[in-house]
PDB file of C-alpha atoms in Angstrom:
ATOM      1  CA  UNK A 312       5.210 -19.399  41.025  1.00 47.00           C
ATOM      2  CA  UNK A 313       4.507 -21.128  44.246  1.00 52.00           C
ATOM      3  CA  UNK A 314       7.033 -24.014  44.929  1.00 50.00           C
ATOM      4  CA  UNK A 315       5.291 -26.832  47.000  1.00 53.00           C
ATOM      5  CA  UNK A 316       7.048 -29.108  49.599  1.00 52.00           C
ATOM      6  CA  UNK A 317       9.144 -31.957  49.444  1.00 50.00           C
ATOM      7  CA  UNK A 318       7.815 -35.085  51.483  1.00 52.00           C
ATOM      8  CA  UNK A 319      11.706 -36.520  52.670  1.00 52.00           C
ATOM      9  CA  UNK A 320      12.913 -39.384  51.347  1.00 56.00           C
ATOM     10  CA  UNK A 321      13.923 -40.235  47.628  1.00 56.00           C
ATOM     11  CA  UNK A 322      12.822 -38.069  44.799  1.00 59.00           C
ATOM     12  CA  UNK A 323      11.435 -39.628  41.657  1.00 62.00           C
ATOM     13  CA  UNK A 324      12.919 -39.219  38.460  1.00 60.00           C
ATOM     14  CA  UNK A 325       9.839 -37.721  37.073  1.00 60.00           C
ATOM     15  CA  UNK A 326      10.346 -35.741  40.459  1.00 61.00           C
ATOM     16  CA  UNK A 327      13.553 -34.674  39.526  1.00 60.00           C
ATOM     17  CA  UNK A 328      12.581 -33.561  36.391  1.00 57.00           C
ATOM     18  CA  UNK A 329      10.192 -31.102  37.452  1.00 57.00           C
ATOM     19  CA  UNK A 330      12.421 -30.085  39.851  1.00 59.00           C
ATOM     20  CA  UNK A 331      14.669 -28.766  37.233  1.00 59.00           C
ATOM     21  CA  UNK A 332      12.030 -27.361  35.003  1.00 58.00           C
ATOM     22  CA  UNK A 333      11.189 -25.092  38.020  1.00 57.00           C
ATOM     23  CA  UNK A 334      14.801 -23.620  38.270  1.00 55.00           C
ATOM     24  CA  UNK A 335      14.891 -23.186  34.811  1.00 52.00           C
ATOM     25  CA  UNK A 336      11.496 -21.260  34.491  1.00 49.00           C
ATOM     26  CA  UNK A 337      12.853 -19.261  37.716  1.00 48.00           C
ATOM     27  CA  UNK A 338      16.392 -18.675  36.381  1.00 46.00           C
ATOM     28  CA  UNK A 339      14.219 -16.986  32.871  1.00 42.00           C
ATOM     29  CA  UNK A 340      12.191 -14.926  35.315  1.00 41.00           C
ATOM     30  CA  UNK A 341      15.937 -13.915  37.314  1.00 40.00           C
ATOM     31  CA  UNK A 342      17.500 -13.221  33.771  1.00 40.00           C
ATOM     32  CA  UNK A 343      17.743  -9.330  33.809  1.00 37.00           C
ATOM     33  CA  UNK A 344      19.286  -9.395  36.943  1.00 41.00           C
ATOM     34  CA  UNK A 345      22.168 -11.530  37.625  1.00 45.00           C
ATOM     35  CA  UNK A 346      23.495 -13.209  34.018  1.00 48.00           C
ATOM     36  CA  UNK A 347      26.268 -14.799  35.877  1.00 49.00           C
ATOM     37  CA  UNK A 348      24.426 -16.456  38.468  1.00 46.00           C
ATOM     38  CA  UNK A 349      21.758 -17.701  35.768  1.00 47.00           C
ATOM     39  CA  UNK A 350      24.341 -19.772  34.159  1.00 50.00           C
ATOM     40  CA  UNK A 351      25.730 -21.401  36.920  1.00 50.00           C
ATOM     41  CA  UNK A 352      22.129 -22.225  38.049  1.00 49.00           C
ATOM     42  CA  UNK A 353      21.181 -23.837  34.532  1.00 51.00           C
ATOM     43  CA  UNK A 354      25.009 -25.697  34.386  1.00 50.00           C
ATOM     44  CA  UNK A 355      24.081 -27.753  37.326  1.00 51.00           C
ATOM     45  CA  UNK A 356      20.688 -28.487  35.854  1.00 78.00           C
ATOM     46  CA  UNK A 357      22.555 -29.639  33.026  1.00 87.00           C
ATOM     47  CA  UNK A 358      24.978 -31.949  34.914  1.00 87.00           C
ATOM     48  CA  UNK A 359      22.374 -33.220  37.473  1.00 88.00           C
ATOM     49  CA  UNK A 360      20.849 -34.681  34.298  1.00 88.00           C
ATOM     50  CA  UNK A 361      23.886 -36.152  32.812  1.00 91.00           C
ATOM     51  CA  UNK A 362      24.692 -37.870  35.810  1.00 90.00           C
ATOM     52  CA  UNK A 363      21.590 -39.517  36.309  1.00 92.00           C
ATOM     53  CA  UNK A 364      20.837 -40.615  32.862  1.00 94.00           C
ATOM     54  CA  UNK A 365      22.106 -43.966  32.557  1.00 96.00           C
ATOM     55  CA  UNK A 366      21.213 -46.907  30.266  1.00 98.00           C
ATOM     56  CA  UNK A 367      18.475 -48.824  31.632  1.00 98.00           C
ATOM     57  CA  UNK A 368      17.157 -52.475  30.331  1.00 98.00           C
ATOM     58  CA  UNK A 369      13.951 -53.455  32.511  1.00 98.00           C
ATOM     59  CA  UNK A 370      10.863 -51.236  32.243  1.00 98.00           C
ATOM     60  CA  UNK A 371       7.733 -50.495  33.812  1.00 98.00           C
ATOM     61  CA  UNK A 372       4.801 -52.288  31.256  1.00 98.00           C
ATOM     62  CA  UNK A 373       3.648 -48.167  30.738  1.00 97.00           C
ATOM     63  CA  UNK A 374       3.197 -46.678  27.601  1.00 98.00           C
ATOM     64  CA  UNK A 375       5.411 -43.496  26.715  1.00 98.00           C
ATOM     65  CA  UNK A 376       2.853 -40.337  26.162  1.00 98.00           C
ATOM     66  CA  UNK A 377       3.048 -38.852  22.780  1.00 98.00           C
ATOM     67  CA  UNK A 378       4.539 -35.541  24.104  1.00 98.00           C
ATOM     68  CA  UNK A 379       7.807 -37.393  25.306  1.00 98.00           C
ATOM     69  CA  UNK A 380       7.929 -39.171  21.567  1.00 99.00           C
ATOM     70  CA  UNK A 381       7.857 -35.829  20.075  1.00 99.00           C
ATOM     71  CA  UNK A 382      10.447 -34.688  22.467  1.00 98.00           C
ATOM     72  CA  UNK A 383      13.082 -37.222  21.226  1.00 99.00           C
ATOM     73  CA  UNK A 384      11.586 -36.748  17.493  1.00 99.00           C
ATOM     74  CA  UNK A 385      12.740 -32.761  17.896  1.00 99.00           C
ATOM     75  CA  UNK A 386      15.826 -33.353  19.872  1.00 98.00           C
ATOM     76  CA  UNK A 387      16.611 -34.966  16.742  1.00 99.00           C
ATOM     77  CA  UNK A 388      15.595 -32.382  14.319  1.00 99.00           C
ATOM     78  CA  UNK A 389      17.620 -29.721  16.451  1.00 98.00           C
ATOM     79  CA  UNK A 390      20.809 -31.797  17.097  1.00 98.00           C
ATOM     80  CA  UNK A 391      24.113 -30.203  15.516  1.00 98.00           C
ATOM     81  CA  UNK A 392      25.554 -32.239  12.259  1.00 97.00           C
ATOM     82  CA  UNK A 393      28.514 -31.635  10.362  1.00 96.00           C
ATOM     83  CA  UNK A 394      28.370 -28.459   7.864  1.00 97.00           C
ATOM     84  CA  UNK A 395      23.942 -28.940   8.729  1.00 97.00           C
ATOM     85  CA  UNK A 396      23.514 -32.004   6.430  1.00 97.00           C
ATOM     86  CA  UNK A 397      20.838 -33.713   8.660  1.00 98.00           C
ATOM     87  CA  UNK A 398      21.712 -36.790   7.275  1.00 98.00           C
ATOM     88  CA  UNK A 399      19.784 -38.424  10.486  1.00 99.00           C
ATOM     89  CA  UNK A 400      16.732 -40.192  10.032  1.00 99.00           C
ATOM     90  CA  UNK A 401      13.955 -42.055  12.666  1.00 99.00           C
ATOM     91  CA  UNK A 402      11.359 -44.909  12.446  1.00 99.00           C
ATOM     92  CA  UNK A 403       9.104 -44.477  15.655  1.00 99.00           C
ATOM     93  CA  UNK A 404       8.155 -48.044  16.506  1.00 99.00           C
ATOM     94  CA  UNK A 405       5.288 -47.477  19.509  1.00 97.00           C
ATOM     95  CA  UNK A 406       2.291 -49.748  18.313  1.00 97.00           C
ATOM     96  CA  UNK A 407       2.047 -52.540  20.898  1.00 97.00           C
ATOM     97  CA  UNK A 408       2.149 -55.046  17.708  1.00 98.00           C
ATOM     98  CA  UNK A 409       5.206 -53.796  16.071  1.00 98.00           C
ATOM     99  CA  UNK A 410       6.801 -53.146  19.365  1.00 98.00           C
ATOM    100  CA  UNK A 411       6.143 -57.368  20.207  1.00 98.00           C
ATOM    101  CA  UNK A 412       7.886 -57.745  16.319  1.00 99.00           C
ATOM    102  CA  UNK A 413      10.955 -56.160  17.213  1.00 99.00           C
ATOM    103  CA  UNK A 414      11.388 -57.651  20.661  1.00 98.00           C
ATOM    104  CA  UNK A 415      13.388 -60.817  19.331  1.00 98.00           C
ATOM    105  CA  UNK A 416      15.636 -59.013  17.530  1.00 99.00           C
ATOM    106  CA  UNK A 417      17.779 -56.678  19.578  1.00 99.00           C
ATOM    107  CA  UNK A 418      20.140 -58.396  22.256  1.00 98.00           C
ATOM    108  CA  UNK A 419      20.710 -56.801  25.876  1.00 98.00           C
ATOM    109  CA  UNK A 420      23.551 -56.589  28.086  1.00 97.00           C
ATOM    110  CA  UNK A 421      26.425 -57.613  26.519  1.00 96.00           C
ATOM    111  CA  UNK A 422      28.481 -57.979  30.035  1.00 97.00           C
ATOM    112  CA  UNK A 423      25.614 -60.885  31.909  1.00 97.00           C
ATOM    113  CA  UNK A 424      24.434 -64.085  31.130  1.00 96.00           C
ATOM    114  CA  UNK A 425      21.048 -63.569  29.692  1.00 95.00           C
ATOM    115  CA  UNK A 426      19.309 -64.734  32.780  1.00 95.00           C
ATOM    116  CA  UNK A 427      20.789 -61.203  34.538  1.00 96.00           C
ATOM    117  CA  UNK A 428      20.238 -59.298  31.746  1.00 97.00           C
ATOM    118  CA  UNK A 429      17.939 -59.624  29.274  1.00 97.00           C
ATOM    119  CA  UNK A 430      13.985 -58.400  30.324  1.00 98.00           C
ATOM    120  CA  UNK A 431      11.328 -60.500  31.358  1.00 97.00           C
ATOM    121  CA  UNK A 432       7.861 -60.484  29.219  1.00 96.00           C
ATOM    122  CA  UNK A 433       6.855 -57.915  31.879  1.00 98.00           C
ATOM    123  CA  UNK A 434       9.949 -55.692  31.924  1.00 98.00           C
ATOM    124  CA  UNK A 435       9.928 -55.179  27.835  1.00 98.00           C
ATOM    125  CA  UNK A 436      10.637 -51.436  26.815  1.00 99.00           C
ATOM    126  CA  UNK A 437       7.347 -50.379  25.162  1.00 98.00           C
ATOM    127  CA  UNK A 438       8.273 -48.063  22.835  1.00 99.00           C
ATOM    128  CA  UNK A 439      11.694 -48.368  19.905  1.00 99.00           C
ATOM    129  CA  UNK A 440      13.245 -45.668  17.941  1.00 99.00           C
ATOM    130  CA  UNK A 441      15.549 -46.784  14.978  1.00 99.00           C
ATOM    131  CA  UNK A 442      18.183 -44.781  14.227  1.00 99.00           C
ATOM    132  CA  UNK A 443      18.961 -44.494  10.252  1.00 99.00           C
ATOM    133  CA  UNK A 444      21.725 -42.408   8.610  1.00 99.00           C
ATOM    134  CA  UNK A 445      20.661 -41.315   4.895  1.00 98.00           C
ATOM    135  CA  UNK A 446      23.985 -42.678   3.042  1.00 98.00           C
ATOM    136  CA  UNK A 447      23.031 -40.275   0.110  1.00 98.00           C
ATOM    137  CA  UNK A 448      24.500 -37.219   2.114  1.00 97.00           C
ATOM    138  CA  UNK A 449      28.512 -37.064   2.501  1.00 94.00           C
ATOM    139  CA  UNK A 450      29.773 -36.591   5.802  1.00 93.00           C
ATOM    140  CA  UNK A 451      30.853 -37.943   9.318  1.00 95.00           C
ATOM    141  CA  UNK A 452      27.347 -39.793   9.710  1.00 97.00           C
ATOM    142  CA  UNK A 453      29.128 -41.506  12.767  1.00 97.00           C
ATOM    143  CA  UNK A 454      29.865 -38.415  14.855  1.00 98.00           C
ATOM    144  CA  UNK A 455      26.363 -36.989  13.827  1.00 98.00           C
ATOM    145  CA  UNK A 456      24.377 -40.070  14.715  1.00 99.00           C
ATOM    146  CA  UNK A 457      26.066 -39.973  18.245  1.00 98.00           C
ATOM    147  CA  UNK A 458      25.381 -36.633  18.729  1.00 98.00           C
ATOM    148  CA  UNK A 459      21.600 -37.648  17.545  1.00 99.00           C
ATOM    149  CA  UNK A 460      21.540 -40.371  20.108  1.00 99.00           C
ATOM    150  CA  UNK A 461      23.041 -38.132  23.259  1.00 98.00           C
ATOM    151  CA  UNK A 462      20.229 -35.739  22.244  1.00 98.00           C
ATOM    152  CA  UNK A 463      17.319 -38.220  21.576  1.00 98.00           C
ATOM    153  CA  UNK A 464      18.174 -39.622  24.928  1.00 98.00           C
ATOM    154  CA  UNK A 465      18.352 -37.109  27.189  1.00 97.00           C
ATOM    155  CA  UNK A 466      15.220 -35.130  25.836  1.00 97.00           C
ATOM    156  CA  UNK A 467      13.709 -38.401  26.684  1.00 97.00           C
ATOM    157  CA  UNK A 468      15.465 -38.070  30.522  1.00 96.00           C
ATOM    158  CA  UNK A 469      13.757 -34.784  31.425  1.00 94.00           C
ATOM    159  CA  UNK A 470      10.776 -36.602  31.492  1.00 94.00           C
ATOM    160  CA  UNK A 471      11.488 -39.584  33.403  1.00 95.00           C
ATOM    161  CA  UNK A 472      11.611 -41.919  30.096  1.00 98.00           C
ATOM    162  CA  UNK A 473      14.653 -43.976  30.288  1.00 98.00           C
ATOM    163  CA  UNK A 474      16.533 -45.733  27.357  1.00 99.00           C
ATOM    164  CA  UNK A 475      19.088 -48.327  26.138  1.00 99.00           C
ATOM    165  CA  UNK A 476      20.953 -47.743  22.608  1.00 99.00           C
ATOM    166  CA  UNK A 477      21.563 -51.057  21.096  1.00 99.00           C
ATOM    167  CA  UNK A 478      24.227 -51.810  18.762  1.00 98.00           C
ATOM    168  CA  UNK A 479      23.957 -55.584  18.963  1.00 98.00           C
ATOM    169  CA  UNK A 480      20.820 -56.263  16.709  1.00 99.00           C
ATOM    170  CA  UNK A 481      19.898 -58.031  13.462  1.00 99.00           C
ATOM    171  CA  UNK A 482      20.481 -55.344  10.800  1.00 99.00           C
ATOM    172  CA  UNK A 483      18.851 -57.083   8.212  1.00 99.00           C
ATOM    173  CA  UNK A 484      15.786 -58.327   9.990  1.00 99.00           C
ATOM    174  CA  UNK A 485      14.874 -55.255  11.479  1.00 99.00           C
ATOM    175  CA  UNK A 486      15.524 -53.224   8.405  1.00 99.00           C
ATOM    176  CA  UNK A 487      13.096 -55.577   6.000  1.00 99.00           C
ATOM    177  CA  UNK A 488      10.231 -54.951   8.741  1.00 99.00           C
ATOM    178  CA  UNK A 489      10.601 -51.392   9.400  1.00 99.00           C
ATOM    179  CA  UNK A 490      10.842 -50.795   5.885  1.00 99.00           C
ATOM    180  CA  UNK A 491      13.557 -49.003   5.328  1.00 99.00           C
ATOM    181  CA  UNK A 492      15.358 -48.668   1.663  1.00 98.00           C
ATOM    182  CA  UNK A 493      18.667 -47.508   0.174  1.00 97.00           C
ATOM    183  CA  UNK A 494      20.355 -44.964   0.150  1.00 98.00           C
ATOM    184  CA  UNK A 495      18.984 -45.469   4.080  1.00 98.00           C
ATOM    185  CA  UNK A 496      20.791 -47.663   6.697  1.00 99.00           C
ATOM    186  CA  UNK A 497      19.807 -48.480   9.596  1.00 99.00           C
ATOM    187  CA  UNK A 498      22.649 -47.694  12.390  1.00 99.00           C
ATOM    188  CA  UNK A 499      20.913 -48.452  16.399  1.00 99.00           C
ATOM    189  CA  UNK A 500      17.913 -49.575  17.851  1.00 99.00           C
ATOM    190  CA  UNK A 501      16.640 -47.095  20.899  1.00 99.00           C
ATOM    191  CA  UNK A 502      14.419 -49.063  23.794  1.00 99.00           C
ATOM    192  CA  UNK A 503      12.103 -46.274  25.763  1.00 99.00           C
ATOM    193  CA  UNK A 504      10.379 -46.904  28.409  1.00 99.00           C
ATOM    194  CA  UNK A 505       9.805 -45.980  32.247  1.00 98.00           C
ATOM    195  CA  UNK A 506      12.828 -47.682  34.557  1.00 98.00           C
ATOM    196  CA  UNK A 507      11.783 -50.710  36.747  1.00 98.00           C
ATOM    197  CA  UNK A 508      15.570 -50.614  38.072  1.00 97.00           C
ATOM    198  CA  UNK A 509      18.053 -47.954  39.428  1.00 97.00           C
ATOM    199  CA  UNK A 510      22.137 -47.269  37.919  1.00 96.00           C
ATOM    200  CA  UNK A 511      24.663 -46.538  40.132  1.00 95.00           C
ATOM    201  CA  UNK A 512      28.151 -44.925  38.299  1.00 96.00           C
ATOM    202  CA  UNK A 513      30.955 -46.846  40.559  1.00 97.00           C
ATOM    203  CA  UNK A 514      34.968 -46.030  40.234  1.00 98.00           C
ATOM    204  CA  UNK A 515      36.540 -47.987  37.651  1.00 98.00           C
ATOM    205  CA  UNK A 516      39.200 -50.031  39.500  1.00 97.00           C
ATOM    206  CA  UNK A 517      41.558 -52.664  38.494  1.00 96.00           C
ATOM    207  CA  UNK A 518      39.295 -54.756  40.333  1.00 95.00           C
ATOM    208  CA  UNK A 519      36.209 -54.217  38.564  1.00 95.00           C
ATOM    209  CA  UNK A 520      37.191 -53.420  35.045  1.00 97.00           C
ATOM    210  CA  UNK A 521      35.132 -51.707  32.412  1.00 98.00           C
ATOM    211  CA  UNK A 522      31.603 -54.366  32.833  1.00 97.00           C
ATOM    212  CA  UNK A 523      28.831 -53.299  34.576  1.00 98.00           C
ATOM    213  CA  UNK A 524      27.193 -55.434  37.096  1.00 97.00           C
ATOM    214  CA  UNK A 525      23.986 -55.695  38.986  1.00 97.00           C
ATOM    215  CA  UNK A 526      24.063 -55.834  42.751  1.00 97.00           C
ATOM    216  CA  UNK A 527      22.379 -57.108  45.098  1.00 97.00           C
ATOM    217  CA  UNK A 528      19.278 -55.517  44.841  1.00 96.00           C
ATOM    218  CA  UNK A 529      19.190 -56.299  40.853  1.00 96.00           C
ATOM    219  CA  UNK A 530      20.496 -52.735  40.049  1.00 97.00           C
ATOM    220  CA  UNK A 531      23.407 -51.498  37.227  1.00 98.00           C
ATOM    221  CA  UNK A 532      27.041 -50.702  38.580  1.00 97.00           C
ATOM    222  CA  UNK A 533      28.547 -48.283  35.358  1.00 98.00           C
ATOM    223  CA  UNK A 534      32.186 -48.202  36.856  1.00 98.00           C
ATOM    224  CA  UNK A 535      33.812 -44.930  35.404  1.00 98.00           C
ATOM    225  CA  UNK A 536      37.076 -43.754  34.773  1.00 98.00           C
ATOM    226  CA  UNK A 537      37.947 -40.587  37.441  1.00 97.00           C
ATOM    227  CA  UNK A 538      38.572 -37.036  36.050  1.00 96.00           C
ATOM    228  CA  UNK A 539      42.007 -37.440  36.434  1.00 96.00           C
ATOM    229  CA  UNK A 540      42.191 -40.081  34.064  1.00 97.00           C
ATOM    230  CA  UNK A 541      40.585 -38.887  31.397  1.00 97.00           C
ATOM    231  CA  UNK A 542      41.875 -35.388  31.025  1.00 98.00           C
ATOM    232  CA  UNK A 543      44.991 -33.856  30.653  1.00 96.00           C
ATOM    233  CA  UNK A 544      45.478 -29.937  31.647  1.00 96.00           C
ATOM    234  CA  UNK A 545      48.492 -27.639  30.326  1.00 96.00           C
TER     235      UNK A 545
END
């Protein structure tokens, strides 16, 4: 495989994610030979994605391809669940029409005044994914729908789709016009589309608490807690 250069400057995110599909395919080709150092190699693959998929609220007016939908559809289907119930269930909203219906009834950015943080008509996500737990099946359906979500989004990440998970929505609206029944239940609302803005993670200080922020150039601050803080080593 013949890598090609890099013009300098910033690298897409669609950039980036070929990027790492090229060490991965090379770190398969290395495998024989050095086990160790494939691991390592794949790790940072790993991390580079976790660090730059954030939530993101504003969206280029682009349609997400089929390929990426099946992408999060599968992450799904292969996430790990308490004793393999697979209690997690998905209504793909992507028609332009029912896309427009569910528009008025999911609320963004909890931490700004609308004005900041709600998308324009032209920054709407294009495509939804609701999240439904099947109530029927016994188990932790909280811990398994997060580990749904993580998956669902990042599958959508490696292709330079970003995403918001919404909590703050109207339950009973959305679940009369996406048709779903009992024993189902709808649990989150997932906006797709292509980012129109950049996230930056920031230190969590005393200063700037736990809210995000936009800046100056109309991109997310995510302060985080440091390592330190968050783990404890004996």
């Amino acid at each position: 495989m013949q890598l090609q250069p890099v013009a300098k400057g910033k690298i897409t995110a669609q950039r980036a994610s070929f990027l790492r599909r090229s060490v991965a395919r090379l770190c398969r080709i290395c495998y024989t030979f050095d086990n160790t150092y494939i691991k390592e190699v794949l790790f940072m693959s790993v991390m580079d994605t976790l660090v730059s998929r954030r939530t993101y609220r504003r969206f280029a007016q682009k349609a997400v391809p089929q390929d990426v939908v099946d992408d999060i559809v599968e992450a799904v289907r292969l996430s790990s669940c308490g004793a393999n119930r697979q209690a997690v269930r998905l209504v793909v909203v992507n028609k332009p029409e029912a896309v427009a219906k569910v528009q008025p009834l999911v609320k963004w950015a909890a931490y700004l005044p609308p004005e900041q943080g709600t998308p324009k008509a032209d920054e709407l996500p294009t495509l939804y994914v609701a999240v439904v737990q099947d109530t029927s099946i016994p188990g932790d359906l909280a811990t398994d729908t997060g580990i749904a979500l993580a998956n669902m989004t990042l599958a959508a990440w490696d292709k330079g789709v970003g995403s918001c998970i919404m909590g703050a929505i109207n339950k009973p609206a959305l679940t009369e016009l996406l048709g779903i029944e009992e024993p189902q239940k709808l649990a989150f609302m997932v906006a797709f589309g292509y980012p129109a803005h950049k996230a930056h993670i920031v230190p969590l200080t005393a200063e700037t608490g736990v809210k995000y922020y936009l800046d100056e150039n109309r991109d997310y601050c995510v302060p985080k807690r440091s390592k330190e803080e968050i783990a404890k080593y004996l």
